[in-house]
Amino acid sequence: MSQTKEFILKTAFSLFLQKNFKAVTLKEIVAKTGLSKGAFYHYYTSKEKLFFEVVDAFFFNAMLVDYSLFRKTSLKDFYTDYADHMQKSFKELKEHFLIGNPEVNINFIHILFDAIDIFPGFRDKLLKVMNDELNEWTKMISLARKNNEFTSPMTDEQIARMFVYSNDGISLRLLLEGRLESSHSEMITLWDNFYEEIKN
C-alpha cells in the first residue's frame, strides 16, 4: 500500500470515528487530507469504496489474530498471550485514533453496524473471523485437557465460549464506558479465576 493511500485511509477512519459514516462527506475527507481533488480521486472516487477499505484495514486487520504466535505450553500461557495481544492492539488504536473517548467509542461500534448494513457479505466475513477465533480457542482447550491441565464436565467448546464471550462482553462494556484500557486487567482477573475453577 502506498503511503498516500494509507494516509487517506487513516484520515478517513479518524473522521468516521469522530462523527460516523453518514455524517462525514467525501469533500470533508478530501479537505482533511490536504490533497488536491485530482490526487485524492486517483485513489477513491466514492465514500462507499473508501469506507469499505477503511473497514477492511482497521477492523479486519485488528481482528485477524495470528494464534501461532501464542504459547501452547498451557491454557494459562495461551490466554495470557491473547490478553497481551489485545492490550497491544488497543494501545495502537488509542495512540492513532483517540479510542478511549466515549463518543469515539460509540462511533467505533456504529462503523461496524454501518458496514454490515451497507456491504453485502460483510456479516458473513465477520462471522467467519469470529468462528475461526472460537475454533482456535477450542483446539487449545482440547490440547490442555489431553495434557491433564484441568478437569471439567464442560465440553471444550463450552469452555472456549466462556473465554471468547467474556472477552467480547468485557471489551464492549468498557468500550462504551470509555475504560477500554482496563480490559487487560479485568480479563486476566476473570480468566485466572475461571481457570482455577475448571482445574478443581
PDB file of C-alpha atoms in Angstrom:
ATOM      1  CA  MET A   1       0.000   0.000   0.000  1.00  0.00           C
ATOM      2  CA  SER A   2       1.333   3.428  -0.918  1.00  0.00           C
ATOM      3  CA  GLN A   3       1.954   5.985   1.800  1.00  0.00           C
ATOM      4  CA  THR A   4      -0.624   8.316   0.253  1.00  0.00           C
ATOM      5  CA  LYS A   5      -3.316   5.632   0.225  1.00  0.00           C
ATOM      6  CA  GLU A   6      -2.515   4.665   3.817  1.00  0.00           C
ATOM      7  CA  PHE A   7      -2.685   8.339   4.820  1.00  0.00           C
ATOM      8  CA  ILE A   8      -6.117   8.700   3.181  1.00  0.00           C
ATOM      9  CA  LEU A   9      -7.411   5.584   4.957  1.00  0.00           C
ATOM     10  CA  LYS A  10      -6.168   6.755   8.359  1.00  0.00           C
ATOM     11  CA  THR A  11      -7.588  10.237   7.833  1.00  0.00           C
ATOM     12  CA  ALA A  12     -10.971   8.862   6.778  1.00  0.00           C
ATOM     13  CA  PHE A  13     -11.079   6.405   9.674  1.00  0.00           C
ATOM     14  CA  SER A  14     -10.322   9.211  12.110  1.00  0.00           C
ATOM     15  CA  LEU A  15     -13.197  11.277  10.700  1.00  0.00           C
ATOM     16  CA  PHE A  16     -15.611   8.322  10.742  1.00  0.00           C
ATOM     17  CA  LEU A  17     -14.706   7.779  14.395  1.00  0.00           C
ATOM     18  CA  GLN A  18     -15.282  11.421  15.275  1.00  0.00           C
ATOM     19  CA  LYS A  19     -18.683  11.645  13.544  1.00  0.00           C
ATOM     20  CA  ASN A  20     -19.796   8.352  11.883  1.00  0.00           C
ATOM     21  CA  PHE A  21     -20.081   7.216   8.277  1.00  0.00           C
ATOM     22  CA  LYS A  22     -23.279   9.050   7.377  1.00  0.00           C
ATOM     23  CA  ALA A  23     -22.202  12.402   8.851  1.00  0.00           C
ATOM     24  CA  VAL A  24     -18.864  12.584   7.018  1.00  0.00           C
ATOM     25  CA  THR A  25     -18.759  13.811   3.420  1.00  0.00           C
ATOM     26  CA  LEU A  26     -16.217  12.892   0.786  1.00  0.00           C
ATOM     27  CA  LYS A  27     -15.495  16.612   0.354  1.00  0.00           C
ATOM     28  CA  GLU A  28     -14.649  16.827   4.058  1.00  0.00           C
ATOM     29  CA  ILE A  29     -12.288  13.863   3.822  1.00  0.00           C
ATOM     30  CA  VAL A  30     -10.530  15.391   0.796  1.00  0.00           C
ATOM     31  CA  ALA A  31     -10.115  18.688   2.669  1.00  0.00           C
ATOM     32  CA  LYS A  32      -8.781  16.947   5.778  1.00  0.00           C
ATOM     33  CA  THR A  33      -6.110  15.097   3.793  1.00  0.00           C
ATOM     34  CA  GLY A  34      -4.849  18.345   2.257  1.00  0.00           C
ATOM     35  CA  LEU A  35      -4.578  16.597  -1.107  1.00  0.00           C
ATOM     36  CA  SER A  36      -5.823  18.057  -4.370  1.00  0.00           C
ATOM     37  CA  LYS A  37      -9.081  16.581  -5.654  1.00  0.00           C
ATOM     38  CA  GLY A  38      -7.198  15.007  -8.541  1.00  0.00           C
ATOM     39  CA  ALA A  39      -4.671  13.327  -6.253  1.00  0.00           C
ATOM     40  CA  PHE A  40      -7.399  12.103  -3.921  1.00  0.00           C
ATOM     41  CA  TYR A  41      -9.714  10.818  -6.689  1.00  0.00           C
ATOM     42  CA  HIS A  42      -6.812   8.880  -8.159  1.00  0.00           C
ATOM     43  CA  TYR A  43      -7.350   6.536  -5.178  1.00  0.00           C
ATOM     44  CA  TYR A  44     -11.029   6.968  -4.265  1.00  0.00           C
ATOM     45  CA  THR A  45     -13.984   8.324  -6.200  1.00  0.00           C
ATOM     46  CA  SER A  46     -16.726   7.351  -3.742  1.00  0.00           C
ATOM     47  CA  LYS A  47     -17.198   7.455   0.013  1.00  0.00           C
ATOM     48  CA  GLU A  48     -18.567   3.898  -0.015  1.00  0.00           C
ATOM     49  CA  LYS A  49     -15.436   2.449  -1.654  1.00  0.00           C
ATOM     50  CA  LEU A  50     -13.242   4.357   0.777  1.00  0.00           C
ATOM     51  CA  PHE A  51     -15.364   3.221   3.732  1.00  0.00           C
ATOM     52  CA  PHE A  52     -15.114  -0.407   2.595  1.00  0.00           C
ATOM     53  CA  GLU A  53     -11.318  -0.220   2.572  1.00  0.00           C
ATOM     54  CA  VAL A  54     -11.259   1.587   5.941  1.00  0.00           C
ATOM     55  CA  VAL A  55     -13.354  -1.183   7.486  1.00  0.00           C
ATOM     56  CA  ASP A  56     -11.235  -3.857   5.851  1.00  0.00           C
ATOM     57  CA  ALA A  57      -7.983  -2.270   7.031  1.00  0.00           C
ATOM     58  CA  PHE A  58      -8.923  -1.277  10.561  1.00  0.00           C
ATOM     59  CA  PHE A  59     -11.500  -3.860  11.580  1.00  0.00           C
ATOM     60  CA  PHE A  60     -10.305  -6.982   9.862  1.00  0.00           C
ATOM     61  CA  ASN A  61      -6.613  -6.348  10.311  1.00  0.00           C
ATOM     62  CA  ALA A  62      -7.305  -5.812  14.014  1.00  0.00           C
ATOM     63  CA  MET A  63      -9.492  -8.909  14.238  1.00  0.00           C
ATOM     64  CA  LEU A  64      -7.182 -11.248  12.349  1.00  0.00           C
ATOM     65  CA  VAL A  65      -5.041 -12.791  15.069  1.00  0.00           C
ATOM     66  CA  ASP A  66      -2.020 -14.999  14.401  1.00  0.00           C
ATOM     67  CA  TYR A  67      -2.648 -17.664  17.032  1.00  0.00           C
ATOM     68  CA  SER A  68       0.566 -19.452  16.108  1.00  0.00           C
ATOM     69  CA  LEU A  69       2.423 -16.708  18.000  1.00  0.00           C
ATOM     70  CA  PHE A  70       0.766 -17.662  21.289  1.00  0.00           C
ATOM     71  CA  ARG A  71       2.322 -20.216  23.619  1.00  0.00           C
ATOM     72  CA  LYS A  72       0.650 -23.625  23.648  1.00  0.00           C
ATOM     73  CA  THR A  73       2.529 -24.812  26.749  1.00  0.00           C
ATOM     74  CA  SER A  74      -0.613 -24.329  28.837  1.00  0.00           C
ATOM     75  CA  LEU A  75      -4.074 -22.813  28.570  1.00  0.00           C
ATOM     76  CA  LYS A  76      -2.974 -20.125  31.028  1.00  0.00           C
ATOM     77  CA  ASP A  77       0.017 -19.200  28.830  1.00  0.00           C
ATOM     78  CA  PHE A  78      -2.273 -19.098  25.792  1.00  0.00           C
ATOM     79  CA  TYR A  79      -4.905 -16.809  27.330  1.00  0.00           C
ATOM     80  CA  THR A  80      -2.213 -14.583  28.844  1.00  0.00           C
ATOM     81  CA  ASP A  81      -0.607 -14.128  25.411  1.00  0.00           C
ATOM     82  CA  TYR A  82      -4.034 -13.460  23.902  1.00  0.00           C
ATOM     83  CA  ALA A  83      -4.822 -10.782  26.514  1.00  0.00           C
ATOM     84  CA  ASP A  84      -1.383  -9.192  25.958  1.00  0.00           C
ATOM     85  CA  HIS A  85      -2.029  -9.126  22.205  1.00  0.00           C
ATOM     86  CA  MET A  86      -5.412  -7.450  22.706  1.00  0.00           C
ATOM     87  CA  GLN A  87      -3.859  -4.858  25.019  1.00  0.00           C
ATOM     88  CA  LYS A  88      -1.185  -4.043  22.435  1.00  0.00           C
ATOM     89  CA  SER A  89      -3.833  -3.687  19.684  1.00  0.00           C
ATOM     90  CA  PHE A  90      -5.873  -1.331  21.858  1.00  0.00           C
ATOM     91  CA  LYS A  91      -2.832   0.829  22.671  1.00  0.00           C
ATOM     92  CA  GLU A  92      -2.098   1.211  18.953  1.00  0.00           C
ATOM     93  CA  LEU A  93      -5.701   2.224  18.216  1.00  0.00           C
ATOM     94  CA  LYS A  94      -5.715   4.660  21.116  1.00  0.00           C
ATOM     95  CA  GLU A  95      -2.454   6.304  20.041  1.00  0.00           C
ATOM     96  CA  HIS A  96      -3.551   6.785  16.446  1.00  0.00           C
ATOM     97  CA  PHE A  97      -7.307   7.285  16.661  1.00  0.00           C
ATOM     98  CA  LEU A  98      -8.289   8.511  20.144  1.00  0.00           C
ATOM     99  CA  ILE A  99     -10.076   5.263  21.008  1.00  0.00           C
ATOM    100  CA  GLY A 100     -10.904   5.689  24.682  1.00  0.00           C
ATOM    101  CA  ASN A 101     -13.058   8.784  24.254  1.00  0.00           C
ATOM    102  CA  PRO A 102     -16.657   7.540  24.913  1.00  0.00           C
ATOM    103  CA  GLU A 103     -18.114   9.388  21.891  1.00  0.00           C
ATOM    104  CA  VAL A 104     -15.440   7.991  19.592  1.00  0.00           C
ATOM    105  CA  ASN A 105     -16.009   4.533  21.066  1.00  0.00           C
ATOM    106  CA  ILE A 106     -19.711   4.609  20.185  1.00  0.00           C
ATOM    107  CA  ASN A 107     -18.845   5.587  16.614  1.00  0.00           C
ATOM    108  CA  PHE A 108     -16.414   2.654  16.519  1.00  0.00           C
ATOM    109  CA  ILE A 109     -19.449   0.400  17.065  1.00  0.00           C
ATOM    110  CA  HIS A 110     -21.526   2.413  14.562  1.00  0.00           C
ATOM    111  CA  ILE A 111     -18.900   1.815  11.900  1.00  0.00           C
ATOM    112  CA  LEU A 112     -19.244  -1.922  12.382  1.00  0.00           C
ATOM    113  CA  PHE A 113     -23.036  -1.862  12.016  1.00  0.00           C
ATOM    114  CA  ASP A 114     -22.895   0.596   9.112  1.00  0.00           C
ATOM    115  CA  ALA A 115     -20.598  -1.831   7.299  1.00  0.00           C
ATOM    116  CA  ILE A 116     -22.995  -4.727   7.950  1.00  0.00           C
ATOM    117  CA  ASP A 117     -25.842  -2.587   6.583  1.00  0.00           C
ATOM    118  CA  ILE A 118     -24.020  -1.244   3.523  1.00  0.00           C
ATOM    119  CA  PHE A 119     -21.883  -4.126   2.263  1.00  0.00           C
ATOM    120  CA  PRO A 120     -23.359  -7.477   1.242  1.00  0.00           C
ATOM    121  CA  GLY A 121     -21.258 -10.301   2.626  1.00  0.00           C
ATOM    122  CA  PHE A 122     -19.675  -8.226   5.371  1.00  0.00           C
ATOM    123  CA  ARG A 123     -21.642 -10.007   8.105  1.00  0.00           C
ATOM    124  CA  ASP A 124     -20.570 -13.414   6.758  1.00  0.00           C
ATOM    125  CA  LYS A 125     -16.949 -12.283   6.631  1.00  0.00           C
ATOM    126  CA  LEU A 126     -17.201 -11.075  10.212  1.00  0.00           C
ATOM    127  CA  LEU A 127     -18.806 -14.319  11.374  1.00  0.00           C
ATOM    128  CA  LYS A 128     -16.031 -16.343   9.732  1.00  0.00           C
ATOM    129  CA  VAL A 129     -13.382 -14.441  11.704  1.00  0.00           C
ATOM    130  CA  MET A 130     -15.365 -14.991  14.905  1.00  0.00           C
ATOM    131  CA  ASN A 131     -15.818 -18.716  14.186  1.00  0.00           C
ATOM    132  CA  ASP A 132     -12.094 -19.067  13.461  1.00  0.00           C
ATOM    133  CA  GLU A 133     -11.392 -17.438  16.835  1.00  0.00           C
ATOM    134  CA  LEU A 134     -13.682 -19.882  18.626  1.00  0.00           C
ATOM    135  CA  ASN A 135     -12.079 -22.830  16.803  1.00  0.00           C
ATOM    136  CA  GLU A 136      -8.561 -21.756  17.845  1.00  0.00           C
ATOM    137  CA  TRP A 137      -9.620 -21.483  21.485  1.00  0.00           C
ATOM    138  CA  THR A 138     -11.363 -24.878  21.304  1.00  0.00           C
ATOM    139  CA  LYS A 139      -8.225 -26.507  19.864  1.00  0.00           C
ATOM    140  CA  MET A 140      -6.092 -25.043  22.650  1.00  0.00           C
ATOM    141  CA  ILE A 141      -8.522 -26.209  25.323  1.00  0.00           C
ATOM    142  CA  SER A 142      -8.622 -29.707  23.808  1.00  0.00           C
ATOM    143  CA  LEU A 143      -4.830 -29.805  23.960  1.00  0.00           C
ATOM    144  CA  ALA A 144      -4.832 -28.625  27.583  1.00  0.00           C
ATOM    145  CA  ARG A 145      -7.355 -31.316  28.516  1.00  0.00           C
ATOM    146  CA  LYS A 146      -5.243 -34.008  26.810  1.00  0.00           C
ATOM    147  CA  ASN A 147      -2.269 -32.768  28.823  1.00  0.00           C
ATOM    148  CA  ASN A 148      -4.324 -33.199  32.028  1.00  0.00           C
ATOM    149  CA  GLU A 149      -4.125 -29.495  32.747  1.00  0.00           C
ATOM    150  CA  PHE A 150      -7.697 -29.410  34.027  1.00  0.00           C
ATOM    151  CA  THR A 151     -10.800 -31.494  34.548  1.00  0.00           C
ATOM    152  CA  SER A 152     -14.266 -30.169  33.878  1.00  0.00           C
ATOM    153  CA  PRO A 153     -17.640 -31.610  32.880  1.00  0.00           C
ATOM    154  CA  MET A 154     -17.947 -28.711  30.414  1.00  0.00           C
ATOM    155  CA  THR A 155     -17.102 -29.522  26.805  1.00  0.00           C
ATOM    156  CA  ASP A 156     -14.046 -27.974  25.176  1.00  0.00           C
ATOM    157  CA  GLU A 157     -16.259 -25.722  23.073  1.00  0.00           C
ATOM    158  CA  GLN A 158     -18.259 -24.573  26.102  1.00  0.00           C
ATOM    159  CA  ILE A 159     -15.044 -23.581  27.873  1.00  0.00           C
ATOM    160  CA  ALA A 160     -13.830 -21.821  24.714  1.00  0.00           C
ATOM    161  CA  ARG A 161     -17.088 -19.884  24.571  1.00  0.00           C
ATOM    162  CA  MET A 162     -16.623 -18.776  28.187  1.00  0.00           C
ATOM    163  CA  PHE A 163     -13.258 -17.228  27.271  1.00  0.00           C
ATOM    164  CA  VAL A 164     -14.372 -15.718  23.953  1.00  0.00           C
ATOM    165  CA  TYR A 165     -17.748 -14.406  25.097  1.00  0.00           C
ATOM    166  CA  SER A 166     -16.373 -12.937  28.326  1.00  0.00           C
ATOM    167  CA  ASN A 167     -13.750 -11.098  26.269  1.00  0.00           C
ATOM    168  CA  ASP A 168     -16.455  -9.794  23.924  1.00  0.00           C
ATOM    169  CA  GLY A 169     -18.650  -8.651  26.822  1.00  0.00           C
ATOM    170  CA  ILE A 170     -15.883  -7.013  28.844  1.00  0.00           C
ATOM    171  CA  SER A 171     -14.489  -5.243  25.785  1.00  0.00           C
ATOM    172  CA  LEU A 172     -17.889  -3.901  24.696  1.00  0.00           C
ATOM    173  CA  ARG A 173     -18.836  -2.711  28.184  1.00  0.00           C
ATOM    174  CA  LEU A 174     -15.508  -0.977  28.804  1.00  0.00           C
ATOM    175  CA  LEU A 175     -15.523   0.486  25.282  1.00  0.00           C
ATOM    176  CA  LEU A 176     -18.889   2.117  25.988  1.00  0.00           C
ATOM    177  CA  GLU A 177     -17.690   3.334  29.389  1.00  0.00           C
ATOM    178  CA  GLY A 178     -14.502   4.786  27.900  1.00  0.00           C
ATOM    179  CA  ARG A 179     -12.354   2.472  30.033  1.00  0.00           C
ATOM    180  CA  LEU A 180     -11.025   0.018  27.452  1.00  0.00           C
ATOM    181  CA  GLU A 181      -7.541   0.393  28.938  1.00  0.00           C
ATOM    182  CA  SER A 182      -8.849  -1.601  31.933  1.00  0.00           C
ATOM    183  CA  SER A 183      -9.828  -4.589  29.784  1.00  0.00           C
ATOM    184  CA  HIS A 184      -6.496  -6.398  30.159  1.00  0.00           C
ATOM    185  CA  SER A 185      -6.558  -6.462  33.954  1.00  0.00           C
ATOM    186  CA  GLU A 186     -10.276  -7.278  34.080  1.00  0.00           C
ATOM    187  CA  MET A 187      -9.942 -10.107  31.569  1.00  0.00           C
ATOM    188  CA  ILE A 188      -6.899 -11.620  33.250  1.00  0.00           C
ATOM    189  CA  THR A 189      -8.551 -11.479  36.688  1.00  0.00           C
ATOM    190  CA  LEU A 190     -11.722 -13.128  35.396  1.00  0.00           C
ATOM    191  CA  TRP A 191      -9.844 -15.723  33.331  1.00  0.00           C
ATOM    192  CA  ASP A 192      -7.472 -16.607  36.168  1.00  0.00           C
ATOM    193  CA  ASN A 193     -10.434 -17.245  38.455  1.00  0.00           C
ATOM    194  CA  PHE A 194     -12.273 -19.277  35.822  1.00  0.00           C
ATOM    195  CA  TYR A 195      -9.108 -21.265  35.117  1.00  0.00           C
ATOM    196  CA  GLU A 196      -8.776 -22.133  38.815  1.00  0.00           C
ATOM    197  CA  GLU A 197     -12.414 -23.261  38.853  1.00  0.00           C
ATOM    198  CA  ILE A 198     -12.025 -25.701  35.960  1.00  0.00           C
ATOM    199  CA  LYS A 199      -8.769 -27.049  37.397  1.00  0.00           C
ATOM    200  CA  ASN A 200     -10.539 -28.158  40.592  1.00  0.00           C
TER     201      ASN A 200
END
